[in-house]
mmCIF file of C-alpha atoms and ligand atoms in Angstrom:
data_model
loop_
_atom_site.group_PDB
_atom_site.id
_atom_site.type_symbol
_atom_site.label_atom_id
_atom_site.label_comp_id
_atom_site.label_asym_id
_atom_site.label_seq_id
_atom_site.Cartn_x
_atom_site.Cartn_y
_atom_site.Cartn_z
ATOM 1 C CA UNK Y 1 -41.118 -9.162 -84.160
ATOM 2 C CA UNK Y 2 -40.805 -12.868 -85.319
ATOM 3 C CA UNK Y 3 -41.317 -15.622 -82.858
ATOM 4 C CA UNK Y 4 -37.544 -16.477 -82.542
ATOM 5 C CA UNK Y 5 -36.614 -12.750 -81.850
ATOM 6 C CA UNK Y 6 -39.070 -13.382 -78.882
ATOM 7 C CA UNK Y 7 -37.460 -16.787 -77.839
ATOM 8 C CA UNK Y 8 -34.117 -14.887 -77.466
ATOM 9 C CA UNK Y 9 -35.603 -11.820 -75.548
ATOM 10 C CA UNK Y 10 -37.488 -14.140 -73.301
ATOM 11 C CA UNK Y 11 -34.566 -16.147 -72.843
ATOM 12 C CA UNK Y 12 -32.186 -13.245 -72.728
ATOM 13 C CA UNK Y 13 -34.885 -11.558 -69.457
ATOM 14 C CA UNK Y 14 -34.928 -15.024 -67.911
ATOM 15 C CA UNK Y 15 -31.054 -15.021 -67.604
ATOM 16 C CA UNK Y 16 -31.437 -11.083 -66.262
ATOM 17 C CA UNK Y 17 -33.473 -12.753 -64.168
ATOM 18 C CA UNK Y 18 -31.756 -15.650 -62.754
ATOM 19 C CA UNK Y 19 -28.424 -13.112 -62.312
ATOM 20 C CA UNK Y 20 -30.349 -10.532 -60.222
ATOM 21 C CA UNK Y 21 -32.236 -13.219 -58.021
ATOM 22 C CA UNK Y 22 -28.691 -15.077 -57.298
ATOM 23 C CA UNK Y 23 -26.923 -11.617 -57.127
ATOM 24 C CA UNK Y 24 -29.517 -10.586 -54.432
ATOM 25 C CA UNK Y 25 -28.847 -14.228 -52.692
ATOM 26 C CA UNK Y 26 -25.530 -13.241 -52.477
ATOM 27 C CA UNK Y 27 -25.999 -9.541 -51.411
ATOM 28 C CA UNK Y 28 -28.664 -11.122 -48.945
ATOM 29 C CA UNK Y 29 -25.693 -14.316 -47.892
ATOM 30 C CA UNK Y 30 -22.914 -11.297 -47.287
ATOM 31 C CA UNK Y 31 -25.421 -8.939 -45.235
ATOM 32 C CA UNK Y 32 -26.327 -12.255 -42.847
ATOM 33 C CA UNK Y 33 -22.566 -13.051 -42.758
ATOM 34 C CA UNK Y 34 -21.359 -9.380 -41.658
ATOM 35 C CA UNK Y 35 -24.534 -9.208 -39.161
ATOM 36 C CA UNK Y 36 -22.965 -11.468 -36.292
ATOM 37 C CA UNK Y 37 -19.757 -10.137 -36.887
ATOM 38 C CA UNK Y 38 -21.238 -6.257 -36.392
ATOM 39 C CA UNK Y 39 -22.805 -7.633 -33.620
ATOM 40 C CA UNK Y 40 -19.581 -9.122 -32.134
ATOM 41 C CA UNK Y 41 -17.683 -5.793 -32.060
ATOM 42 C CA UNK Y 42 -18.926 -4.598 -28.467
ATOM 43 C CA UNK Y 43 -18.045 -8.174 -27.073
ATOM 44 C CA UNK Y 44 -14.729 -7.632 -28.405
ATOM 45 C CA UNK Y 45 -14.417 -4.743 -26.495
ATOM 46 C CA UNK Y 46 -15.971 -5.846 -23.857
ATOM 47 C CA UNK Y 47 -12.810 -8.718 -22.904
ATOM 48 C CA UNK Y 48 -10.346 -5.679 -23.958
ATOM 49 C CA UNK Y 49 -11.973 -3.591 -20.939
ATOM 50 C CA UNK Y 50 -11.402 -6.728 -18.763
ATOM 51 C CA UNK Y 51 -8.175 -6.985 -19.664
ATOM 52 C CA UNK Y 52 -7.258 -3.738 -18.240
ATOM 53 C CA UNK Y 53 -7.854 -4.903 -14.788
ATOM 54 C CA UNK Y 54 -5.309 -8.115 -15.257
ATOM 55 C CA UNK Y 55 -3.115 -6.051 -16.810
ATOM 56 C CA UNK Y 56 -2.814 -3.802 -13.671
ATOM 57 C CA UNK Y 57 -2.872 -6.884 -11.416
ATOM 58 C CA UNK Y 58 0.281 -8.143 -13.945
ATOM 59 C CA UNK Y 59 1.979 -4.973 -13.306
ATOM 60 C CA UNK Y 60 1.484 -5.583 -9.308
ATOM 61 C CA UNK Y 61 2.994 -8.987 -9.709
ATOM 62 C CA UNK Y 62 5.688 -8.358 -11.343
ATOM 63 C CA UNK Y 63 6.632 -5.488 -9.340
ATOM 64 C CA UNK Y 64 5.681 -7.642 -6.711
ATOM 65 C CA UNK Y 65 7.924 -10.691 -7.476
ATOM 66 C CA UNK Y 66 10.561 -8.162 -8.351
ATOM 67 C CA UNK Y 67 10.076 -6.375 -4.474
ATOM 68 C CA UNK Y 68 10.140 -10.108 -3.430
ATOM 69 C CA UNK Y 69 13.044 -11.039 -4.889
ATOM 70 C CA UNK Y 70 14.885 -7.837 -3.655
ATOM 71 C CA UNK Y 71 13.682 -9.450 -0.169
ATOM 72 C CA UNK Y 72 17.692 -11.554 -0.713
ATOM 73 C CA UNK Y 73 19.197 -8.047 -1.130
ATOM 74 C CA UNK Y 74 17.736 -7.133 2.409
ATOM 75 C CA UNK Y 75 20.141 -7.293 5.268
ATOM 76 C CA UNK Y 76 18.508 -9.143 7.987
ATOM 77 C CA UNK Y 77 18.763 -7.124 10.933
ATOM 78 C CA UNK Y 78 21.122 -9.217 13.531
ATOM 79 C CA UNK Y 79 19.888 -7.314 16.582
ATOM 80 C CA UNK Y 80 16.001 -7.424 16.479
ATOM 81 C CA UNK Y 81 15.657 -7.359 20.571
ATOM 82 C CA UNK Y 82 17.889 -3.759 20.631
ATOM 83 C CA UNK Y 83 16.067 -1.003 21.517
ATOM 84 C CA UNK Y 84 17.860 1.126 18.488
ATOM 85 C CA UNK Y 85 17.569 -1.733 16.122
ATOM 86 C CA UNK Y 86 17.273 0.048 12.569
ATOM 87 C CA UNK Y 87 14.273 -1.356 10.915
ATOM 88 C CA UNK Y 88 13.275 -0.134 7.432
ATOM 89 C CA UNK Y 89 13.113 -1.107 3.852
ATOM 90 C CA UNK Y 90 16.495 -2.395 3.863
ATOM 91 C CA UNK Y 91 16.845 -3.959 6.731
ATOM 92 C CA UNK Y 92 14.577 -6.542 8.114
ATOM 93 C CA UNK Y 93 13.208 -8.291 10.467
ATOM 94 C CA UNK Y 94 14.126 -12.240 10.873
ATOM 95 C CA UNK Y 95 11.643 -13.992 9.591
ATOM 96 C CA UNK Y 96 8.474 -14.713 12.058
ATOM 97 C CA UNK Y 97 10.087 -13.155 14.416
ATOM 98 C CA UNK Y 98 8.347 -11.797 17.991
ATOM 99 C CA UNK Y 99 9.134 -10.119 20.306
ATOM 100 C CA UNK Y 100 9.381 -11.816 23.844
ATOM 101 C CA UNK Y 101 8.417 -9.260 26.161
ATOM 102 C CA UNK Y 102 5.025 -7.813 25.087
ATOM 103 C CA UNK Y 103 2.879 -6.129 27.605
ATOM 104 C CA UNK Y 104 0.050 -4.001 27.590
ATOM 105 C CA UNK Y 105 0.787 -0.481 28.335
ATOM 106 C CA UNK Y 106 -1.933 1.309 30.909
ATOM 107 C CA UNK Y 107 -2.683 4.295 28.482
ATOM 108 C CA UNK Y 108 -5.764 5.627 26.742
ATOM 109 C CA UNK Y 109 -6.372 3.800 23.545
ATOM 110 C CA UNK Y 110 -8.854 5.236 20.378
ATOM 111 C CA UNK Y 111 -10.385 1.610 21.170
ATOM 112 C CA UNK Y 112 -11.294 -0.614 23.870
ATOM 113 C CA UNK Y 113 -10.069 -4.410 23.285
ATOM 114 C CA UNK Y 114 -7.223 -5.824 24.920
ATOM 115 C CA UNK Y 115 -5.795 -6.400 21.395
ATOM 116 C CA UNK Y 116 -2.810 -7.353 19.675
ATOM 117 C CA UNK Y 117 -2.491 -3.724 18.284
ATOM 118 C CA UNK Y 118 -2.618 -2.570 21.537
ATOM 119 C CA UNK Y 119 1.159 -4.042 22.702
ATOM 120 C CA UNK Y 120 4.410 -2.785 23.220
ATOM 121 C CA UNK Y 121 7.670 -4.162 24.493
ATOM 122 C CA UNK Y 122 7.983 -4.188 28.402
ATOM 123 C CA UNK Y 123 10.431 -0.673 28.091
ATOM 124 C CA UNK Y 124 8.922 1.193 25.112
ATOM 125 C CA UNK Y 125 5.164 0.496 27.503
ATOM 126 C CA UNK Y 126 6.892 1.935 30.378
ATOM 127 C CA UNK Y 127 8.529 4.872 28.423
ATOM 128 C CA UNK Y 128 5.110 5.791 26.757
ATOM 129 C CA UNK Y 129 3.518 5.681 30.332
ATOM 130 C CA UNK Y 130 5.335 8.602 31.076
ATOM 131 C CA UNK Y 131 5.062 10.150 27.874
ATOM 132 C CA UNK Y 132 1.124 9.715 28.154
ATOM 133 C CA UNK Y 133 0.918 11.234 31.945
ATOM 134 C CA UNK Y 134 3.128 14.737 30.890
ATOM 135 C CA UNK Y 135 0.917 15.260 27.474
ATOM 136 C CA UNK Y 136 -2.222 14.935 30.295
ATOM 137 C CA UNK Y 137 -0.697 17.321 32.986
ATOM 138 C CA UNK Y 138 -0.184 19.914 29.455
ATOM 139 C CA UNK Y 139 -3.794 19.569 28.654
ATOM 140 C CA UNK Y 140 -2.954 17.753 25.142
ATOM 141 C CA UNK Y 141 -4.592 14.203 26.434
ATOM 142 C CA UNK Y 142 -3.429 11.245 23.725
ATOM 143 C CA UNK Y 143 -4.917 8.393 23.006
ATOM 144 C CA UNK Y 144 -2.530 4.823 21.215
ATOM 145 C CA UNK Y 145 -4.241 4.410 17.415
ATOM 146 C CA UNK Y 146 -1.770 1.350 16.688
ATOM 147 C CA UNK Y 147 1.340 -0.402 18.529
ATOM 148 C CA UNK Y 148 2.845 -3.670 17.902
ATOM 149 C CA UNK Y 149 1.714 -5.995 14.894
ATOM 150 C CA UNK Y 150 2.486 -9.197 13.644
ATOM 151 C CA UNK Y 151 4.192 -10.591 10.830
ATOM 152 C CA UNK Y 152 0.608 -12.119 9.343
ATOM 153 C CA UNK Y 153 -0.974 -8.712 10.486
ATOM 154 C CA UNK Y 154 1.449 -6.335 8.333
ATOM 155 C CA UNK Y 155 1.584 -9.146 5.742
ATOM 156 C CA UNK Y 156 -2.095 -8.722 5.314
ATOM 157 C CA UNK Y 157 -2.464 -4.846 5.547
ATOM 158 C CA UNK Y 158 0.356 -4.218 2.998
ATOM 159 C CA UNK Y 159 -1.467 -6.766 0.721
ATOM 160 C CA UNK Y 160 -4.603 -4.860 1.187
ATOM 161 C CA UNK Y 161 -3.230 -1.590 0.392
ATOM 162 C CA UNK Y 162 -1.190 -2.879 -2.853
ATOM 163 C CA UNK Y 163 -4.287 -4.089 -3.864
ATOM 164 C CA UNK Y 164 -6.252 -0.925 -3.433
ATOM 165 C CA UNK Y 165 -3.156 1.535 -4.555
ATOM 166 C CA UNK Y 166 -0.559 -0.188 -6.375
ATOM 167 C CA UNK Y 167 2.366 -1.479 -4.872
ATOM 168 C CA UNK Y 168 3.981 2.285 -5.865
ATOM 169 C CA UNK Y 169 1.445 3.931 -3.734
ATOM 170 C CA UNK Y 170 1.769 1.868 -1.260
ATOM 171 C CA UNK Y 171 5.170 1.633 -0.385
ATOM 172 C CA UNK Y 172 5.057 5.168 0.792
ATOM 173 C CA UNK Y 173 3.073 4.579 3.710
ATOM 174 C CA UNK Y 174 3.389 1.080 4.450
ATOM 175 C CA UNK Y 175 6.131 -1.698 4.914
ATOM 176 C CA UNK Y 176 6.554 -4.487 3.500
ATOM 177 C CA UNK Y 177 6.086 -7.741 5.510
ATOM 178 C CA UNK Y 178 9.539 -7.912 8.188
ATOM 179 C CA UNK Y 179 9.879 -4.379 7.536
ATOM 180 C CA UNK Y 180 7.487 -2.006 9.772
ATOM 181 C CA UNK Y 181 8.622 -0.874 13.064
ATOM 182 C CA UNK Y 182 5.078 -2.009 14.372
ATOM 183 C CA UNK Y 183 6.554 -5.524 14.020
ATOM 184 C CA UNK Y 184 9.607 -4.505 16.511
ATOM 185 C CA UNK Y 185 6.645 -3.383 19.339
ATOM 186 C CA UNK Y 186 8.565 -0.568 19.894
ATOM 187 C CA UNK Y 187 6.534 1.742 17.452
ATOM 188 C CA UNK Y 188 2.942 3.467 18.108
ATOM 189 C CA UNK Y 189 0.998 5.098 16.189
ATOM 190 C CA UNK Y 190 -0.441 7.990 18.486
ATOM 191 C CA UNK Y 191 -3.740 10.973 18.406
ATOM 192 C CA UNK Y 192 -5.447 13.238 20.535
ATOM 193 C CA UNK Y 193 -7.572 11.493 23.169
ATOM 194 C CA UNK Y 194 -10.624 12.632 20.905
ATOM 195 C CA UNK Y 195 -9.703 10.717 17.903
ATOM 196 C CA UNK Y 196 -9.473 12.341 15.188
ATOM 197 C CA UNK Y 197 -7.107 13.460 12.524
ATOM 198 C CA UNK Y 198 -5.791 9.248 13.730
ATOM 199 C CA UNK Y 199 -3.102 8.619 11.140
ATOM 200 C CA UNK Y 200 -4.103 11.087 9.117
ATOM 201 C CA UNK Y 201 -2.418 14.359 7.393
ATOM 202 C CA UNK Y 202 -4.669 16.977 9.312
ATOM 203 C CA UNK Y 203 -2.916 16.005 12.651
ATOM 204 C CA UNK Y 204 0.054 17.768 12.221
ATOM 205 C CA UNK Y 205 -1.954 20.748 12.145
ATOM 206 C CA UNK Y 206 -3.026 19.714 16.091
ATOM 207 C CA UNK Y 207 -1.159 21.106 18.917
ATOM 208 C CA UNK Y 208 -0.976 17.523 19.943
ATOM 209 C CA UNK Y 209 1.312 17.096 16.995
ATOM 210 C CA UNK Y 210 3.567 19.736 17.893
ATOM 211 C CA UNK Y 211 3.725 18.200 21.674
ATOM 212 C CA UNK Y 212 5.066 15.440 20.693
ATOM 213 C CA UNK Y 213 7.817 16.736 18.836
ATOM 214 C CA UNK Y 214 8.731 18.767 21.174
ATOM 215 C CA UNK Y 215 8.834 16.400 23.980
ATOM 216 C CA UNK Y 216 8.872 12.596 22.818
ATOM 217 C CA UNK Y 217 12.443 12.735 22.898
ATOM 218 C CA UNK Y 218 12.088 13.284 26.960
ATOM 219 C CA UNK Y 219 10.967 9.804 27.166
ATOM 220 C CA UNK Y 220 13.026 8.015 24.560
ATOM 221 C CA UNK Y 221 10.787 8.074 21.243
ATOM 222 C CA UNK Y 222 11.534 9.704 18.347
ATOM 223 C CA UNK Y 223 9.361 10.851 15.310
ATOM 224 C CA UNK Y 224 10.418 8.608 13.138
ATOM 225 C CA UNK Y 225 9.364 9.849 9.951
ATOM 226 C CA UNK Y 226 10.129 13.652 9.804
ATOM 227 C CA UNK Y 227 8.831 16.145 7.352
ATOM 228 C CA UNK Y 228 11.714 16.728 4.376
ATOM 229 C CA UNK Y 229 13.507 13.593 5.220
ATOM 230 C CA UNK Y 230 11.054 11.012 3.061
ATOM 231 C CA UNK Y 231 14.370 10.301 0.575
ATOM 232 C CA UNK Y 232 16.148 9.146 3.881
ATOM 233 C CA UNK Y 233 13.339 6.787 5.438
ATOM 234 C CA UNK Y 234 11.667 5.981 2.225
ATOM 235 C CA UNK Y 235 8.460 7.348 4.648
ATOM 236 C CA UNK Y 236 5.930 10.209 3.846
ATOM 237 C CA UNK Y 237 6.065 12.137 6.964
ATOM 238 C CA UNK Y 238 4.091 10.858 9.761
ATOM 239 C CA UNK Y 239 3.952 12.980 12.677
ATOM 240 C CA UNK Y 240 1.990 10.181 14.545
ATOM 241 C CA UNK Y 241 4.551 7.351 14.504
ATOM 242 C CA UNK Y 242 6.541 7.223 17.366
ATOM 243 C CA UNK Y 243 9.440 5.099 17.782
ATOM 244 C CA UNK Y 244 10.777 4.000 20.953
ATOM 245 C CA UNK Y 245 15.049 4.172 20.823
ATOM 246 C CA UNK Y 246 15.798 4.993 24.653
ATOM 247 C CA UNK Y 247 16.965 8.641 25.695
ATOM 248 C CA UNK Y 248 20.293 8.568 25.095
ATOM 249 C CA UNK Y 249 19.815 8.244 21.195
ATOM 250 C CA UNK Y 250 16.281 9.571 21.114
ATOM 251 C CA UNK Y 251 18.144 13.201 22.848
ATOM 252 C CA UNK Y 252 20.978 13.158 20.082
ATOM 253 C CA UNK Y 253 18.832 12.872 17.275
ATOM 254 C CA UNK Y 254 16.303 15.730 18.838
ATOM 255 C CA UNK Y 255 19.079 17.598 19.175
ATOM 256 C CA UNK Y 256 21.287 17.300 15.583
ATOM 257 C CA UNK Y 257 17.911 16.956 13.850
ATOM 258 C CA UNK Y 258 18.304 13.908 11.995
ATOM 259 C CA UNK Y 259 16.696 10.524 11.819
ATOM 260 C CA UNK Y 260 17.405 7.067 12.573
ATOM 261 C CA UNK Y 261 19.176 6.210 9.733
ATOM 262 C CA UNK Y 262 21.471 9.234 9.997
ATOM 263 C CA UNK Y 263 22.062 8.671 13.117
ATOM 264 C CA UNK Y 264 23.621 5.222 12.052
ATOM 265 C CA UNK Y 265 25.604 6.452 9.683
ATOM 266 C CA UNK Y 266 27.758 8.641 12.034
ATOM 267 C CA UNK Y 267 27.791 5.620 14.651
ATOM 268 C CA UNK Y 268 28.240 2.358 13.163
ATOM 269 C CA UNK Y 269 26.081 -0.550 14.112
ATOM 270 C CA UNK Y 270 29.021 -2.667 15.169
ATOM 271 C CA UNK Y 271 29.384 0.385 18.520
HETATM 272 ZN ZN1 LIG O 1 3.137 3.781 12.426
#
């Protein structure tokens, strides 16, 4: 090998040379590049997970603002002091509106505070006296769970539950703010003196249960939300919510089987 045939091949390895070190710069530039971007993925899909939650809450609202905006469509009940007024999720109560006669009716309560959820309206209180003193001479001693509640107080419970169940859920066992009977004070939610099964599904399986439909309508309360009428009263039944109408009306619908809202379909509001 002459000396210039060496010159080349050393000049020819140096340029091997050269290309592998900046090729393995570059390899080495890429790999750091890609790292943080590896790296990122689980925060990316750690927002994405976050999302979810907003994206339920969006849901809500807009099916919120939507229920809100159906609040116009509403009729605004023009009678809220009658003792029949219809109250459901058509027709309202005027807004802040209270009843003037609340009192505290001298039953057995699953609590002890003179509360607000302990009220009723002067005649309903009176009514479930009576009611209270017959279940206790037929050994099925009751006990209020619930009465009268405020605008602020439903307001706040159905907020609670939309935000634990969706406003879906929800709607099936609670009213929207003007639209619960509890806001009338002419509605109770009612148990066995011991308690339990309060506004619950395992009460209809107490004899307690069966009492009361069998005699609420004696002292002018009705069940208001009966088993196999939920498409009428928008209500899952409730065999605990009793509803305060006077005997006249509370006998007729005993009798034909029906519910409120039936009942004002045969006999116009206007009568
Ligand atoms: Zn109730």
């Amino acid at each position: 090998m002459n000396r210039k045939r060496k010159k080349t091949v050393k000049k020819r390895m140096i340029l091997w040379l050269s290309m592998i070190a900046l090729l393995s710069i570059t390899v080495y530039f890429i790999s750091e590049i890609s790292k943080p971007v590896q790296e990122s993925l689980p925060n990316t899909q750690e927002p994405e997970q976050e999302d979810y939650e907003p994206k339920q809450d969006e849901k809500n609202r807009n099916i919120q603002s939507e229920f809100e905006n159906n609040v116009n469509e509403r009729t605004v009940v023009a009678n809220p002091e009658a003792k029949a007024v219809l109250v459901n999720p058509q027709n309202m109560l005027p807004d802040r509106y209270v009843p003037d006669d609340l009192v505290y009716p001298n039953v057995r309560f699953t609590f002890e505070e003179k509360i607000e959820k302990r009220m009723m309206r002067a005649e309903a209180a009176e009514a479930l006296e009576k009611l209270f003193a017959a279940a206790d001479q037929d050994g099925l001693p009751l006990a209020g769970v619930s009465a009268y509640r405020s605008n602020e107080r439903q307001k706040q419970l159905f907020d609670d539950y939309v935000q634990k169940d969706g406003l879906e859920k929800a709607q099936t066992y609670s009213a929207y703010l003007g639209t619960s009977e509890h806001e009338t004070g002419l509605a109770i939610d009612v148990a066995g003196a011991d308690g339990s099964c309060a506004v619950s599904d395992c009460f209809d399986n107490k004899p307690e249960a069966k009492w009361l439909a069998d005699n609420a309508h004696r002292f002018g309360f009705i069940i208001r939300y009966p088993k196999g009428k939920e498409e009428i009263t928008g209500y899952k039944y409730e065999p605990w919510h009793l509803r305060y109408v006077g005997s006249d009306i509370a006998e007729e619908i005993q009798e034909r089987e029906i519910t409120l809202e039936e009942y004002y379909d045969a006999v116009p509001v206007s009568n």
